[in-house]
Amino acid sequence: MILNTLSFLGFMLFPSSLSTSYTSDGFCVSSPGSLFSSHYLCFYVDTITSILLYLFAKKYEKIHGIEKIIQTLPGILAHGLGHLALGYHYPPSSLIISDRSLLFRLLSSLGMSLFFYFMFLSVPNLSNQKLKIVPISIIYGVININFLPPTFSFTFVQSALLLTVGYFDMVNPDKPTFYNPWSILVNTPISFVGWLEALKCDEFVRAIGGHLIYDATIPLSVFVYGLYMVNTAPKSKSN
């Protein structure tokens, strides 16, 4: 997942190979400007599936590994709320911060770095890495403000979060037993669909829901992971 996310971040910096619509909007947006655009549909799906996943997780909360689902729900909800805001403010802003004054860019970079820092602190397995995430947050903040098209800001934040969490999970010497199932059943499908959206938006992805297929893949993959953990758990722990 780490190499895949790094590659995706590189394409955001040099987006000439991505679909034209994806580059202009930062997403593959279907039915833009309507209440059924990809952004609004993502909000609906993320909200509903978060509720369903919560109910599922509470039912099987005694099974080891199910707690990972609960930890993921705030991120899914926040992602959906982000799409709600993007749908409301469509089309995306044409403001190019890199064209503004040095002071404006410095202050914007500082603000974005603080955003990354506190976002990372809210992630359970990063909350104890307060010093290590400082330089990482600064690097992300500077890149986001000074080197990326504004339309890629939301996608960059999501990718940076996946990259950072993936790295700290990988180097953790005390990996939980659900590390491999989560990596295979959740991270792998998300990575594949992300590339599909970015490269094939104009060919067919927009016609089948656009970015919705990416957002829907997340809770669906989490649910598949949950089913796996339930069905492989020792019977004594599931009773």
CSV table of C-alpha atoms in Angstrom, one decimal:
chain,number,residue,atom,x,y,z
A,1,MET,CA,0.0,0.0,0.0
A,2,ILE,CA,2.9,2.4,0.8
A,3,LEU,CA,4.5,2.1,-2.6
A,4,ASN,CA,1.1,2.4,-4.3
A,5,THR,CA,0.2,5.5,-2.3
A,6,LEU,CA,3.6,7.1,-3.1
A,7,SER,CA,3.0,6.5,-6.8
A,8,PHE,CA,-0.4,8.0,-6.6
A,9,LEU,CA,1.0,11.1,-4.8
A,10,GLY,CA,3.6,11.4,-7.6
A,11,PHE,CA,0.8,11.4,-10.2
A,12,MET,CA,-0.9,14.2,-8.4
A,13,LEU,CA,2.2,16.3,-8.7
A,14,PHE,CA,2.5,15.5,-12.4
A,15,PRO,CA,-1.1,14.8,-13.5
A,16,SER,CA,-0.7,14.7,-17.2
A,17,SER,CA,-1.4,11.0,-17.4
A,18,LEU,CA,-4.6,11.2,-15.5
A,19,SER,CA,-8.1,11.5,-17.0
A,20,THR,CA,-8.9,15.0,-18.1
A,21,SER,CA,-12.1,15.2,-16.0
A,22,TYR,CA,-10.3,13.8,-12.9
A,23,THR,CA,-7.5,16.4,-13.3
A,24,SER,CA,-10.0,19.3,-13.6
A,25,ASP,CA,-12.2,18.3,-10.6
A,26,GLY,CA,-9.8,16.4,-8.4
A,27,PHE,CA,-12.3,13.5,-8.6
A,28,CYS,CA,-14.3,11.6,-11.1
A,29,VAL,CA,-17.6,13.6,-10.7
A,30,SER,CA,-20.8,12.3,-12.1
A,31,SER,CA,-23.9,14.5,-12.4
A,32,PRO,CA,-22.0,17.6,-11.2
A,33,GLY,CA,-24.0,20.4,-9.5
A,34,SER,CA,-27.0,18.2,-8.7
A,35,LEU,CA,-28.1,16.6,-5.4
A,36,PHE,CA,-27.1,13.3,-7.0
A,37,SER,CA,-23.6,14.2,-7.9
A,38,SER,CA,-20.8,11.9,-6.9
A,39,HIS,CA,-20.0,14.2,-3.9
A,40,TYR,CA,-23.5,14.1,-2.5
A,41,LEU,CA,-23.9,10.3,-3.2
A,42,CYS,CA,-20.6,9.7,-1.3
A,43,PHE,CA,-22.0,11.6,1.7
A,44,TYR,CA,-25.2,9.6,1.7
A,45,VAL,CA,-23.4,6.2,1.3
A,46,ASP,CA,-20.6,7.1,3.9
A,47,THR,CA,-23.2,8.1,6.5
A,48,ILE,CA,-25.6,5.1,6.0
A,49,THR,CA,-22.8,2.5,5.9
A,50,SER,CA,-21.1,4.0,8.9
A,51,ILE,CA,-24.3,3.4,10.9
A,52,LEU,CA,-24.6,-0.1,9.6
A,53,LEU,CA,-21.0,-0.9,10.3
A,54,TYR,CA,-21.4,0.4,13.8
A,55,LEU,CA,-24.4,-1.9,14.4
A,56,PHE,CA,-22.4,-4.8,13.0
A,57,ALA,CA,-19.4,-4.0,15.1
A,58,LYS,CA,-21.4,-3.7,18.3
A,59,LYS,CA,-23.0,-7.1,17.7
A,60,TYR,CA,-19.6,-8.7,17.4
A,61,GLU,CA,-17.6,-6.4,19.6
A,62,LYS,CA,-16.2,-9.3,21.7
A,63,ILE,CA,-14.4,-10.7,18.7
A,64,HIS,CA,-10.8,-9.7,18.4
A,65,GLY,CA,-10.1,-7.4,15.5
A,66,ILE,CA,-13.6,-5.9,15.3
A,67,GLU,CA,-12.4,-2.9,17.3
A,68,LYS,CA,-10.6,-1.9,14.1
A,69,ILE,CA,-13.9,-1.3,12.5
A,70,ILE,CA,-15.0,1.1,15.3
A,71,GLN,CA,-11.7,3.0,14.9
A,72,THR,CA,-12.3,3.4,11.2
A,73,LEU,CA,-15.8,4.9,11.4
A,74,PRO,CA,-14.9,8.5,12.4
A,75,GLY,CA,-12.7,8.6,9.3
A,76,ILE,CA,-15.5,7.3,7.0
A,77,LEU,CA,-17.9,9.9,8.4
A,78,ALA,CA,-15.4,12.7,8.1
A,79,HIS,CA,-14.7,11.7,4.5
A,80,GLY,CA,-18.4,11.8,3.8
A,81,LEU,CA,-18.8,15.3,5.4
A,82,GLY,CA,-15.9,16.4,3.2
A,83,HIS,CA,-17.7,15.3,0.1
A,84,LEU,CA,-20.8,17.1,1.4
A,85,ALA,CA,-18.8,20.3,1.5
A,86,LEU,CA,-17.3,19.7,-1.9
A,87,GLY,CA,-20.7,19.1,-3.4
A,88,TYR,CA,-22.1,22.3,-1.9
A,89,HIS,CA,-19.1,24.4,-3.2
A,90,TYR,CA,-18.9,22.8,-6.7
A,91,PRO,CA,-17.3,23.7,-9.0
A,92,PRO,CA,-13.9,23.7,-7.1
A,93,SER,CA,-12.2,26.9,-6.4
A,94,SER,CA,-9.8,28.3,-9.0
A,95,LEU,CA,-7.6,30.0,-6.3
A,96,ILE,CA,-3.9,29.2,-6.9
A,97,ILE,CA,-2.2,29.8,-3.6
A,98,SER,CA,1.2,29.4,-5.1
A,99,ASP,CA,0.6,32.7,-7.0
A,100,ARG,CA,0.0,34.6,-3.8
A,101,SER,CA,2.6,36.5,-1.7
A,102,LEU,CA,5.3,34.7,0.3
A,103,LEU,CA,3.7,35.6,3.6
A,104,PHE,CA,0.4,34.3,2.5
A,105,ARG,CA,1.9,31.0,1.4
A,106,LEU,CA,3.9,30.7,4.7
A,107,LEU,CA,0.8,31.2,6.8
A,108,SER,CA,-1.2,28.9,4.6
A,109,SER,CA,1.5,26.2,4.9
A,110,LEU,CA,1.6,26.6,8.7
A,111,GLY,CA,-2.2,26.3,8.9
A,112,MET,CA,-2.2,23.2,6.7
A,113,SER,CA,0.7,21.7,8.7
A,114,LEU,CA,-1.2,22.1,11.9
A,115,PHE,CA,-4.3,20.6,10.3
A,116,PHE,CA,-2.2,17.5,9.3
A,117,TYR,CA,-0.7,17.3,12.8
A,118,PHE,CA,-3.9,17.3,14.7
A,119,MET,CA,-5.5,15.0,12.2
A,120,PHE,CA,-2.8,12.5,12.8
A,121,LEU,CA,-3.2,12.9,16.6
A,122,SER,CA,-6.8,11.8,16.2
A,123,VAL,CA,-5.7,8.5,14.7
A,124,PRO,CA,-5.4,5.8,17.4
A,125,ASN,CA,-2.1,4.3,16.3
A,126,LEU,CA,-0.5,7.7,15.7
A,127,SER,CA,-1.6,9.5,18.9
A,128,ASN,CA,1.6,8.3,20.7
A,129,GLN,CA,3.9,9.5,17.9
A,130,LYS,CA,3.6,13.3,18.8
A,131,LEU,CA,7.2,14.2,17.9
A,132,LYS,CA,7.7,11.9,14.9
A,133,ILE,CA,4.6,13.3,13.1
A,134,VAL,CA,5.8,17.0,13.4
A,135,PRO,CA,8.2,16.9,10.4
A,136,ILE,CA,5.8,14.7,8.5
A,137,SER,CA,3.0,17.2,9.0
A,138,ILE,CA,5.2,20.1,7.9
A,139,ILE,CA,6.3,18.4,4.7
A,140,TYR,CA,2.7,17.5,3.8
A,141,GLY,CA,1.5,21.1,4.6
A,142,VAL,CA,4.2,22.6,2.4
A,143,ILE,CA,3.5,20.3,-0.5
A,144,ASN,CA,-0.2,20.7,-0.3
A,145,ILE,CA,-0.1,24.5,-0.4
A,146,ASN,CA,2.8,25.1,-2.7
A,147,PHE,CA,3.0,22.3,-5.2
A,148,LEU,CA,-0.4,20.8,-5.8
A,149,PRO,CA,-3.3,22.1,-7.9
A,150,PRO,CA,-6.1,23.2,-5.4
A,151,THR,CA,-8.4,20.5,-6.9
A,152,PHE,CA,-6.2,17.8,-5.5
A,153,SER,CA,-6.1,19.0,-1.9
A,154,PHE,CA,-8.8,16.7,-0.6
A,155,THR,CA,-7.4,13.7,-2.4
A,156,PHE,CA,-3.9,14.6,-1.1
A,157,VAL,CA,-5.0,14.7,2.5
A,158,GLN,CA,-6.6,11.2,2.1
A,159,SER,CA,-3.6,9.8,0.5
A,160,ALA,CA,-1.2,11.3,3.0
A,161,LEU,CA,-3.3,9.8,5.8
A,162,LEU,CA,-3.2,6.4,4.2
A,163,LEU,CA,0.6,6.6,3.6
A,164,THR,CA,1.4,7.7,7.2
A,165,VAL,CA,-0.8,5.2,8.9
A,166,GLY,CA,0.4,2.5,6.6
A,167,TYR,CA,4.1,3.3,7.4
A,168,PHE,CA,3.6,3.4,11.2
A,169,ASP,CA,1.6,0.2,11.0
A,170,MET,CA,4.3,-1.5,9.0
A,171,VAL,CA,7.2,-0.6,11.3
A,172,ASN,CA,5.3,-1.4,14.4
A,173,PRO,CA,7.1,-4.4,16.0
A,174,ASP,CA,3.9,-5.4,17.8
A,175,LYS,CA,1.6,-5.8,14.9
A,176,PRO,CA,-1.9,-6.9,15.8
A,177,THR,CA,-3.1,-10.2,14.5
A,178,PHE,CA,-5.5,-8.5,12.2
A,179,TYR,CA,-2.8,-6.6,10.4
A,180,ASN,CA,-2.6,-8.9,7.4
A,181,PRO,CA,-6.4,-9.4,6.9
A,182,TRP,CA,-6.9,-5.7,7.0
A,183,SER,CA,-4.1,-5.0,4.6
A,184,ILE,CA,-5.4,-7.6,2.1
A,185,LEU,CA,-9.2,-7.1,2.4
A,186,VAL,CA,-9.4,-3.3,2.9
A,187,ASN,CA,-6.2,-1.6,1.7
A,188,THR,CA,-5.8,-3.6,-1.5
A,189,PRO,CA,-9.3,-3.0,-3.0
A,190,ILE,CA,-9.1,0.7,-2.1
A,191,SER,CA,-5.8,1.1,-3.9
A,192,PHE,CA,-7.0,-0.6,-7.0
A,193,VAL,CA,-10.2,1.4,-7.3
A,194,GLY,CA,-8.3,4.7,-6.7
A,195,TRP,CA,-6.2,4.1,-9.8
A,196,LEU,CA,-9.2,3.0,-11.8
A,197,GLU,CA,-11.0,6.2,-11.0
A,198,ALA,CA,-8.0,8.4,-11.8
A,199,LEU,CA,-7.1,6.7,-15.1
A,200,LYS,CA,-10.5,5.6,-16.5
A,201,CYS,CA,-12.8,8.4,-15.4
A,202,ASP,CA,-13.7,9.6,-18.9
A,203,GLU,CA,-13.9,6.1,-20.4
A,204,PHE,CA,-16.5,4.5,-18.1
A,205,VAL,CA,-16.1,5.3,-14.4
A,206,ARG,CA,-18.1,8.5,-14.5
A,207,ALA,CA,-21.0,6.7,-16.1
A,208,ILE,CA,-21.2,4.2,-13.2
A,209,GLY,CA,-21.1,6.7,-10.4
A,210,GLY,CA,-17.7,8.3,-10.6
A,211,HIS,CA,-16.0,8.7,-7.2
A,212,LEU,CA,-18.9,6.9,-5.5
A,213,ILE,CA,-17.3,3.6,-6.5
A,214,TYR,CA,-14.2,4.6,-4.5
A,215,ASP,CA,-16.1,5.7,-1.4
A,216,ALA,CA,-18.4,2.6,-1.5
A,217,THR,CA,-15.4,0.3,-1.7
A,218,ILE,CA,-14.2,1.5,1.7
A,219,PRO,CA,-17.2,0.4,3.8
A,220,LEU,CA,-17.8,-2.7,1.7
A,221,SER,CA,-14.2,-3.8,2.2
A,222,VAL,CA,-14.4,-3.1,5.9
A,223,PHE,CA,-17.6,-5.2,6.1
A,224,VAL,CA,-15.9,-8.1,4.2
A,225,TYR,CA,-13.0,-7.8,6.7
A,226,GLY,CA,-15.6,-7.9,9.6
A,227,LEU,CA,-17.1,-11.1,8.1
A,228,TYR,CA,-13.7,-12.7,7.9
A,229,MET,CA,-12.9,-11.9,11.5
A,230,VAL,CA,-16.2,-13.2,12.7
A,231,ASN,CA,-16.0,-16.4,10.7
A,232,THR,CA,-12.4,-17.2,11.7
A,233,ALA,CA,-12.7,-16.3,15.4
A,234,PRO,CA,-12.6,-19.2,17.9
A,235,LYS,CA,-16.1,-20.2,18.8
A,236,SER,CA,-15.5,-19.6,22.5
A,237,LYS,CA,-14.8,-15.9,21.8
A,238,SER,CA,-17.9,-15.3,19.7
A,239,ASN,CA,-20.3,-16.7,22.2
